[in-house]
Coordinates of C-alpha atoms and ligand atoms in Angstrom, one line a residue:
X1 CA 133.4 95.7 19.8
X2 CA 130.2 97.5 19.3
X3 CA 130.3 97.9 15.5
X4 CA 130.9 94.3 14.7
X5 CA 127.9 93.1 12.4
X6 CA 125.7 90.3 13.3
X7 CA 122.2 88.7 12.3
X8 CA 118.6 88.5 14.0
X9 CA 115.9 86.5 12.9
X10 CA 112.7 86.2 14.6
X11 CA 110.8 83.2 13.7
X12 CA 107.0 84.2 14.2
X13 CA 103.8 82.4 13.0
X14 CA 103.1 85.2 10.8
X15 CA 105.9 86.4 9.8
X16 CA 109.6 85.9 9.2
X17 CA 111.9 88.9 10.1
X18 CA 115.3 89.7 9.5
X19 CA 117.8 92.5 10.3
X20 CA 121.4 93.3 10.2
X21 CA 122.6 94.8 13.7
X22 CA 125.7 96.6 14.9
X23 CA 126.0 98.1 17.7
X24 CA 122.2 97.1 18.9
X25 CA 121.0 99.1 16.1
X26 CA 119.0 97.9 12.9
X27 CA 121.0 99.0 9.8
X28 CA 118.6 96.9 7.7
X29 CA 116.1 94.9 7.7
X30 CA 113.4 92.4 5.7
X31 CA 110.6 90.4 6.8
X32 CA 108.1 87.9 4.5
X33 CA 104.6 85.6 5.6
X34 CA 105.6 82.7 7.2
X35 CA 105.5 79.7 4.7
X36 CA 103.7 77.6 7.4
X37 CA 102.5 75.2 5.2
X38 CA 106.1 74.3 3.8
X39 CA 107.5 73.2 6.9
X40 CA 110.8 73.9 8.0
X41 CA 112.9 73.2 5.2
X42 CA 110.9 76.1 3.3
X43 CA 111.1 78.4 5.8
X44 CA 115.1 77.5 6.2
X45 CA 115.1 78.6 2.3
X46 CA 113.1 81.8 3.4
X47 CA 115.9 82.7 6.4
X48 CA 118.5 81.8 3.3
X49 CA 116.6 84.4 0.7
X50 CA 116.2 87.2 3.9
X51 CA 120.1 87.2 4.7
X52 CA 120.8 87.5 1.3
X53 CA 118.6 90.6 1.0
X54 CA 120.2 92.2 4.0
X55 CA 123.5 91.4 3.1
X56 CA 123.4 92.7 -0.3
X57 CA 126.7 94.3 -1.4
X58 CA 128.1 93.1 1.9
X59 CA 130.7 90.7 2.2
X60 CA 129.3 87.5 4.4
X61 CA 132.8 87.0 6.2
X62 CA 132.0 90.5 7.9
X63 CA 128.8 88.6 9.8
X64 CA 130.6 87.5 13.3
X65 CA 127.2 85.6 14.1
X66 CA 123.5 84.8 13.5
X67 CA 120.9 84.5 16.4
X68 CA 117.3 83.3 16.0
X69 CA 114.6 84.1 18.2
X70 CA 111.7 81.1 18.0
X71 CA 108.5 81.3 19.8
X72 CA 109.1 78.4 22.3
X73 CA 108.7 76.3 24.5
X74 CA 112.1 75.2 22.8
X75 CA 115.4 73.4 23.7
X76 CA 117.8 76.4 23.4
X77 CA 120.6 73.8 25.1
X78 CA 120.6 71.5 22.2
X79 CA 118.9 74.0 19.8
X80 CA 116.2 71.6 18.4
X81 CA 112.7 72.8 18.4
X82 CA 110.5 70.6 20.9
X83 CA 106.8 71.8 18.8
X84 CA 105.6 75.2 18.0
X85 CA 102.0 75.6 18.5
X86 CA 101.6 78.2 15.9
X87 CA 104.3 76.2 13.1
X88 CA 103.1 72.3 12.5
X89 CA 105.8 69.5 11.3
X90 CA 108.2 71.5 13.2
X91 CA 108.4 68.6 16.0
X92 CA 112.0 67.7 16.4
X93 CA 113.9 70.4 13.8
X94 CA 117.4 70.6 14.6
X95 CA 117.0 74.7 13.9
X96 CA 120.5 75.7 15.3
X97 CA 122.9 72.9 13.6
X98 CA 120.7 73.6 10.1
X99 CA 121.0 77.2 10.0
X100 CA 125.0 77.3 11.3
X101 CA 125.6 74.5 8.4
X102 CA 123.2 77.0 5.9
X103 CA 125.4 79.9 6.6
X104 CA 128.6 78.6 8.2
X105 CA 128.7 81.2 11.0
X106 CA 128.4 80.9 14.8
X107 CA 124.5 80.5 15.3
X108 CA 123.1 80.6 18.6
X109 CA 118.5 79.8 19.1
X110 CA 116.9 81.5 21.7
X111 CA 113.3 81.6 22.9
X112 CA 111.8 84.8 22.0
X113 CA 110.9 86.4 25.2
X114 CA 114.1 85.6 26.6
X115 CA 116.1 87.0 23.0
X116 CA 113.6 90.2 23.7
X117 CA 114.7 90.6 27.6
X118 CA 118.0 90.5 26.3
X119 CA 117.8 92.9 23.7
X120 CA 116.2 95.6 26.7
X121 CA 118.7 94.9 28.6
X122 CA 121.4 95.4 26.9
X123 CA 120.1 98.4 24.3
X124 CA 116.4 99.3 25.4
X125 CA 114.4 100.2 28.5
X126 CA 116.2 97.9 31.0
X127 CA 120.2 99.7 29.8
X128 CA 123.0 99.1 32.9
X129 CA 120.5 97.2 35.3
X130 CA 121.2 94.0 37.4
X131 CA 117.6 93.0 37.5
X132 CA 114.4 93.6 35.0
X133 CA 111.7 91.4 34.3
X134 CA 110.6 91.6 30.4
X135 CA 107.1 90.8 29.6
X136 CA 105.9 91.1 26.3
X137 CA 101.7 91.0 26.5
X138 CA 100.5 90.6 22.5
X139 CA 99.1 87.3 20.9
X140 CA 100.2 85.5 23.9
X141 CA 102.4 86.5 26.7
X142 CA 105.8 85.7 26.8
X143 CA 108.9 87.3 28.5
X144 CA 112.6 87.1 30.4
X145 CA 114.5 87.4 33.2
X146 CA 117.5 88.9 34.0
X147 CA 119.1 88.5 38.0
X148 CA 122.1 89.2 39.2
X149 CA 123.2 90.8 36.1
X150 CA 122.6 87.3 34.1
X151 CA 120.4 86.3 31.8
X152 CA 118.5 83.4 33.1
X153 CA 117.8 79.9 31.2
X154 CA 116.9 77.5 33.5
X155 CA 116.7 74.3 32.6
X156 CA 116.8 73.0 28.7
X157 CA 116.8 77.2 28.5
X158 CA 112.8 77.0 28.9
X159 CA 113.0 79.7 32.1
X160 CA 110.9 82.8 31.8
X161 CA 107.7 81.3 30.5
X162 CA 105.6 84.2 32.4
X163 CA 102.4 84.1 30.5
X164 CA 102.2 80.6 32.5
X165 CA 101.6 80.6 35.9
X166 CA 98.4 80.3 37.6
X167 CA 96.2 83.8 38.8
X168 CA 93.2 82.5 39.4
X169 CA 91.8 78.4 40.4
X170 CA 89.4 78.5 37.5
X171 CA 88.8 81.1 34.4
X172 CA 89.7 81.2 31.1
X173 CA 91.2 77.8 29.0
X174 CA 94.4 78.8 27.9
X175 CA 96.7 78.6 24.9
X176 CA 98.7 75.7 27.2
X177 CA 95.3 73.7 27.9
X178 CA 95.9 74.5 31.7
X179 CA 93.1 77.4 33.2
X180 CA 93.5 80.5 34.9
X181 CA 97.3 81.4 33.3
X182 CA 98.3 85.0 33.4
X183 CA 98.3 84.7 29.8
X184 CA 94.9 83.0 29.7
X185 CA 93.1 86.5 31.3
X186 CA 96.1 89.4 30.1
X187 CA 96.9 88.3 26.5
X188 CA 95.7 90.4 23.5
X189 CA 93.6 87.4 22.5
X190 CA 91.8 87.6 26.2
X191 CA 91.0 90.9 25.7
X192 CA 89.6 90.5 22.1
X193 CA 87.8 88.0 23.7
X194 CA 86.2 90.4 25.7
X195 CA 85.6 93.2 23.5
X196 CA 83.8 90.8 21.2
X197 CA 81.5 90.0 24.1
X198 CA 81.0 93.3 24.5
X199 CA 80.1 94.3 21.3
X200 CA 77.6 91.7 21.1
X201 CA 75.6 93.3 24.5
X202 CA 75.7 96.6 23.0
X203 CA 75.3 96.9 19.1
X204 CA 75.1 100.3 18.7
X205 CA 78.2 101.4 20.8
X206 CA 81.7 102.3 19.5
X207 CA 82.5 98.3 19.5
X208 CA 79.4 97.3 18.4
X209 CA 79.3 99.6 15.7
X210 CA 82.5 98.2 14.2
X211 CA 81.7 94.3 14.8
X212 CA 78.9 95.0 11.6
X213 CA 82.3 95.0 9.1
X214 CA 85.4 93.4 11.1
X215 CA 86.4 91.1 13.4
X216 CA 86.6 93.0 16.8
X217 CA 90.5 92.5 18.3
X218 CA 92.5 93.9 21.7
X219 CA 93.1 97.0 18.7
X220 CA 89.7 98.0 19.0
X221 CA 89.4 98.7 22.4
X222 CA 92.9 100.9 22.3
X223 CA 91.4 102.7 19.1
X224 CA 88.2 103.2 21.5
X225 CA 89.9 104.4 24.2
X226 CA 91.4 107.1 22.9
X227 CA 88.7 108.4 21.3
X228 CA 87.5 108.5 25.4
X229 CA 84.5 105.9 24.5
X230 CA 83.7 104.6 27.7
X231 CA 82.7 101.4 27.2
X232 CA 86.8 100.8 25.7
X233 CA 87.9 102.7 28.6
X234 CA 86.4 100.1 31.3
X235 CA 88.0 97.3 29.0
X236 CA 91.1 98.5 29.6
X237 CA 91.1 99.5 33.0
X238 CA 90.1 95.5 33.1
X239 CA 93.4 95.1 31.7
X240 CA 95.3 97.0 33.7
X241 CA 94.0 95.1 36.8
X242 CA 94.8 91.7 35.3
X243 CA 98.4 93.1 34.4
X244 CA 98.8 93.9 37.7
X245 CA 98.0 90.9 38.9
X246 CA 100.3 89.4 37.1
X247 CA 103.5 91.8 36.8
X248 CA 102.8 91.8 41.0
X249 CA 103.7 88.3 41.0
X250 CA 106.3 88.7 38.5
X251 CA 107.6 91.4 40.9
X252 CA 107.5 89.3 44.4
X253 CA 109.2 86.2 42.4
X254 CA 112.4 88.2 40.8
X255 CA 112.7 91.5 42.6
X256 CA 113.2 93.0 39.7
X257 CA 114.6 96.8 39.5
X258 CA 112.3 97.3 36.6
X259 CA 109.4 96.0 34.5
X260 CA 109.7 96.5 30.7
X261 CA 106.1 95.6 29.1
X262 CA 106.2 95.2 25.5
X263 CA 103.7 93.5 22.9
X264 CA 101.6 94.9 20.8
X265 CA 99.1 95.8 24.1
X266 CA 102.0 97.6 25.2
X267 CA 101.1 100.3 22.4
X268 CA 98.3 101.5 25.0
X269 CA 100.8 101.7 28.2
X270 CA 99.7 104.9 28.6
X271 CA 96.2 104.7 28.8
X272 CA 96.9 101.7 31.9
X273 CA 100.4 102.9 33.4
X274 CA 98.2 104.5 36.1
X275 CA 95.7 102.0 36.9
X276 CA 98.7 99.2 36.3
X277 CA 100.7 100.7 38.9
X278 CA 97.8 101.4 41.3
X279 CA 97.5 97.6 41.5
X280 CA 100.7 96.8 42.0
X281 CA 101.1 99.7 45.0
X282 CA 97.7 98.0 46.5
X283 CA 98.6 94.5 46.3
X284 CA 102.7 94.5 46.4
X285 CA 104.5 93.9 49.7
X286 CA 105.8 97.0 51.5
X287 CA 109.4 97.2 50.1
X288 CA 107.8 96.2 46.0
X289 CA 105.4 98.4 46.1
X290 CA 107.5 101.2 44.1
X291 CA 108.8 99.1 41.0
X292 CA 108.0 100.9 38.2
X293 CA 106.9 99.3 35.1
X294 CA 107.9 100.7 31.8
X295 CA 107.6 100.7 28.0
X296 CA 110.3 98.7 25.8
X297 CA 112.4 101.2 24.1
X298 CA 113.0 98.9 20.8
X299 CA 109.3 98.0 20.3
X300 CA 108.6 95.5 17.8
X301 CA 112.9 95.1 17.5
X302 CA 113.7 94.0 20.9
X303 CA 113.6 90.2 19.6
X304 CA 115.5 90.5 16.5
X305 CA 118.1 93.1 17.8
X306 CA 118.3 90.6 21.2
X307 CA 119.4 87.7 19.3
X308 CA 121.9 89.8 17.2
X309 CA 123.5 90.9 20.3
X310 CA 123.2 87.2 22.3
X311 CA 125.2 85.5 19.1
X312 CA 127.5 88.1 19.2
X313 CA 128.2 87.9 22.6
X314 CA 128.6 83.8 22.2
X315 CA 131.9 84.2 20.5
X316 CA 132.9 87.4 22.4
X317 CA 132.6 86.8 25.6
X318 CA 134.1 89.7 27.3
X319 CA 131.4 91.4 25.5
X320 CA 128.7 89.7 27.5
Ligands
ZN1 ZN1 98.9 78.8 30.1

């Protein structure tokens, strides 16, 4: 069953990404900006022209299924988008029962995070475990659970929202409007946020030096870091404490075997694995104080190759 061809596509704010996958590997792939400004029946045009490209010379009825992974929160039950915050005039878009009538093939939506978990689970980092907990920390922070060897939904499908629970009684304002979210102090954005801060108290260091001709982001500091400037360096051990934080909680909620961070802050896991698990092994209970966290094995794919594999697994269900 592992050859059979499906289709991810992850809906982003930025971008629009498609790839063919068999067997949880990409065999192609395409990707354009986001046509934000047309709206959804544009962008359903822009999913049309990317399956086109990746199906070139291939003929359609060989597709078993299409999955989409779409930032969320999002109705995966029904399959019509509630609101995106980064894609306006999306309020109420019956995604699913478009795209399945656009392309006449099973078609399954899934929130990202939970498309991504998926994808690690099943052909990454989190491979022939009963429990992981998937985090992705980039723009925002996002993620998925799997328990019991199922992926879980909750209710309307919303479950896994991890970027959104509460550290701290006051702090940052964040993406949700609420204060003191996980998200609010971990996310790329926070620590942009407070490498820009930095840069301003100290113009001539390695920050301060760059914020003369560009915008100081969360890339910055990893950059930084590895060239061992030490201001960068105390950033991320920063980080690392507030992932801890968080992945602890994650960890005494779902008892997970594993934690798979991915995200584009995931591309300094090395510089924080240590201080990461140092705060989990100091603020953990006894028996979770050995869960290891880990890198995602499919990086930037996890999403795209996760909803390839959940909409094949929709119509094959022994595959699942
Ligand atoms: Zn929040």
């Amino acid at each position: 069953m592992g050859d059979r061809l499906s289709i991810g596509f992850d809906l982003g704010g930025t971008q629009v990404r498609a790839a063919l996958v068999a067997g949880g590997g990409v065999r192609r792939r395409a990707a354009v900006l986001t046509d934000v400004a047309g709206g959804p029946n544009s962008v359903v045009g822009q999913f049309r022209a990317l399956a086109a490209k990746i199906c070139e010379g291939i003929d359609f009825d060989h597709i078993g299924a299409i999955g989409i992974a779409a930032p969320g929160p999002m109705d995966t039950e029904t399959g019509v988008v509630d609101h995106i915050p980064t894609l306006p005039g999306w309020n109420e878009f019956p995604l699913r029962q478009r795209l399945a009538e656009e392309f006449q093939r099973p078609t399954i939506v899934e929130n990202d995070g939970i498309a991504a978990a998926y994808g690690e689970w099943k052909h990454g980092a989190g491979k022939g475990l009963d429990h992981l907990v998937y985090v992705t920390v980039s723009t925002g922070i996002g993620g998925g659970v799997v328990v019991d060897g199922r992926l879980m939904h909750g209710r309307r499908g919303m479950a896994g929202h991890v970027g959104h629970f509460q550290i701290a009684p006051d702090g940052p304002v964040c993406s949700c409007g609420a204060v003191g979210c996980f998200e609010a102090f971990a996310a790329g954005t926070a620590l942009g946020k407070r490498a820009h801060m930095a840069a301003t108290g100290d113009p001539s260091g390695y920050l301060g030096s760059k914020a003369s001709s560009e915008k100081i982001v969360s890339r910055h500091v990893v950059d930084g870091a590895r060239l061992h400037d030490a201001e960068c360096l105390a950033l991320l051990r920063e980080e690392a404490e507030y992932l801890g934080v968080g992945f602890t909680g994650l960890i005494h909620l779902f008892s997970p075997q594993r934690l798979i961070m991915g995200g584009g802050v995931a591309k300094a896991f090395d510089l924080m694995s240590d201080d990461i698990h140092a705060v989990i092994r100091r603020n953990a209970m006894a028996p979770f104080k050995d869960i290891p966290v880990v890198v995602a094995a499919l990086g930037d794919d996890c999403g795209l190759v996760g909803a390839a594999a959940l909409a094949l697994a929709a119509v094959e269900p022994t595959d699942r």
